[in-house]
Amino acid sequence: MSNIGSYEEMRETFTWEISEKELGFKKGDNINIGYYCSDRICEMGKADRLALIWQGHSGEVKKYTFDDMRVYTNTIAHYLKGLGIEAGDRICLFMDKVPELYFGFLGILKMGGIAQPLFSAFGGESLFTRLKDANTKAIVTQKKHVSKVRKIKEELPELQYIIVVDDDGKKPLREQEIAFDMEGAEKIETFDIYPSMAETPSVLHYTSGTTGQPKGAQHVHYSLISQYISSKYVLDLMEDDIYWCTADPGWVTGTSYGIIGPWANGVTQCVLDAGFKAESWYKFIQDHRITIWYSAPTAIRSLMKVGTDVVKQYDMSSLRHMCSVGEPLNAEAVIWSKDAFGMEFYDTFWQTETGAHMICNYPGMKVKPGSMGKPFPGITATVLDLKTHEPIQTPGTVGLIAFKPGWPSMFRSYWNNEAVYKSKFINGWYISGDRASIDEDGYYWFVGRDDDVINTGGHLVGPFEIESALLEHESVAESAVVGKPDPVNMEVVKAFITLKPGFDASKMLELEIMNFIRKKLSPLAMPQEIEFADSLPKTRSGKIMRRLLRAKEWGEEIGDTSTLEDDE
Ligand code: WT7
């Protein structure tokens, strides 16, 4: 029997109070995610249960109980407070998936700080934009990433501390840099947890839009109410599960369902701090007897490419439920997973802004391969007419996916950007920026994004951020960036470029520009293809028409370009 039981019945009777009650929370109480994930689990008599099974890239394994986690998060919280970091300060986590990242996240929340996790593959410029916007006070990092921070710190006057968690003393640290050794530090048994309230800011996750630089979606401690109960109903996490979320905490899946939800449920999580390789992933599941697995379509398609024979060489019998998020999960991948693992991947749809699951498939509910499923109990969803923004009544008609505001984990603002935040709400609905249709049985079918944001391997990249970075290359006069179809990553970045006088298009220059972006932004943002053009298509007002270039890449009808102009 699954946690949710019958989806239809749960949908009728559900209120968020069910989650509040299970967590022992009443309106007006303090609520601190750091406490709920560690101390509370210990208080419930599960102190000796494993919280984290961590495996590094060379195969070494470390295990931590909930009590270890309670003490390490206290130790970090105490340390940060001792530096003079205060509640409400932004503290960036810029690390690979090491234990310090997970415990650091909860430690920051315990002392009232706002955790700002950033993907460790980000280059200097991606890092700079986000630290500058958030006026970040401290960054916690590893020595392998510290050089990226050194290059930008002069331009970040608010950044006071660069905390290095694995300093070995071989190379001297520089000004502002301090070493912190989590396991070697004096253990703090009891820590006065910050008395955060429901609306106290907790996490700041940067996400990309069509225009402007990335925006910080700001969440609050009350998000726990959504994350806890959806981990239970959607991921079906139970007492004895061994759970693996493959996402990096630099992205929201890695925090909502790679830290908060599962640990608030007292479940053991596995973390593999290594790159993707089918054989090592299967071995990881086999070795740790993983029961619940949360991953992404790009990974699933990569596994598919390697073939079913490889899966069959490993013992996957521990698995009992598998979910997917981040991009459309194509029907073939769902059908393949049934053949390969004897069970299907369950698609889930949500966003950085929603903080938790919104439209999902649930254990026990019939899966229609290719559909994202139905709204989470407690969530009012619809698709809105593209022009009038009124709910569409006719099944099968494509509209904008929208949600009635007010669910616990909804973002509360974009950092420093109230105007854009407000623009996301129309006619009393939160507009997701995606298009879908709803069939006669109430299942949602994803169609595509309603904007120019590129989804590569489940990661959103904003064309504007890449275009701006391209313009910093000495040869580039103009640029336009679009997504182009890719069999594994769904989309990859393609750049159209016009060159400044004196520069000639060549393979060498193409590679040089690609590398320039990889270093500056990230491997995700790096164009996989550059097309040098004499000119770029523009509207009458002079704006580059990305959509026209995109349509060409996808072999779509371009149609009447005057409507494209109207859109601008
Ligand atoms: C965007 C949100 C929160 C999950 C990680 C990504 C796309 C997400 C699905 C899905 C089709 C999906 C949407 C969405 N997306 N899940 N199941 N099917 N598309 O969070 O970086 O904020 O991205 O990812 O376009 O808006 P994110």
Coordinates of C-alpha atoms and ligand atoms in Angstrom, one line a residue, residues 206-208 251-253 294 297 324-329 347-356 359 372 432-434 446 448-449 455 458-460 490, ligand 1:
Y206 CA 18.7 31.3 -8.9
T207 CA 16.8 30.5 -12.0
S208 CA 17.0 31.7 -15.6
W251 CA 19.3 23.2 -8.4
V252 CA 16.0 23.1 -6.5
T253 CA 15.4 19.3 -6.9
Y294 CA 14.5 10.2 -8.2
P297 CA 14.9 12.3 -18.3
S324 CA 11.6 11.7 -12.9
V325 CA 11.7 15.5 -13.1
G326 CA 13.1 18.4 -15.1
E327 CA 12.1 17.9 -18.7
P328 CA 9.4 16.1 -20.6
L329 CA 9.7 12.4 -19.9
D347 CA 6.9 11.9 -14.1
T348 CA 6.7 14.9 -11.9
F349 CA 6.4 18.5 -12.9
W350 CA 7.3 21.5 -10.8
Q351 CA 9.7 24.5 -10.8
T352 CA 12.2 26.4 -8.8
E353 CA 9.4 28.9 -8.1
T354 CA 6.9 26.3 -6.9
G355 CA 9.4 24.8 -4.5
A356 CA 7.6 21.4 -4.5
I359 CA 1.6 18.0 -11.3
M372 CA 2.9 14.5 -16.4
S432 CA 4.4 28.9 -14.8
G433 CA 5.8 29.9 -18.3
D434 CA 5.0 26.4 -19.7
F446 CA 3.4 19.0 -21.6
G448 CA 6.7 23.3 -24.3
R449 CA 7.9 26.5 -22.8
N455 CA 16.1 23.4 -21.1
G458 CA 16.8 19.4 -17.2
H459 CA 18.7 22.6 -16.5
L460 CA 17.3 25.9 -17.5
M490 CA 16.4 17.4 -25.3
Ligands
WT7_1 C1 11.1 24.0 -15.7 C2 11.5 24.3 -14.3 C3 11.8 21.6 -10.3 C4 12.3 20.6 -11.2 C5 13.7 21.0 -11.7 C6 13.7 22.1 -12.7 C7 10.6 22.1 -17.0 C8 10.2 20.5 -15.1 C9 9.1 18.9 -16.1 C10 8.4 17.8 -16.6 C11 8.3 18.8 -18.7 C12 9.4 20.0 -17.1 C13 9.5 23.1 -17.2 C14 9.6 24.0 -16.0 N1 10.1 20.9 -16.4 N2 9.6 19.3 -14.9 N3 8.1 16.8 -15.7 N4 8.0 17.8 -17.9 N5 9.0 19.9 -18.3 O1 13.4 23.3 -12.1 O2 15.0 24.7 -13.2 O3 13.0 25.7 -12.2 O4 12.8 24.3 -14.3 O5 11.6 22.7 -16.1 O6 9.8 23.9 -18.3 O7 9.1 25.3 -16.1 P1 13.6 24.6 -12.9

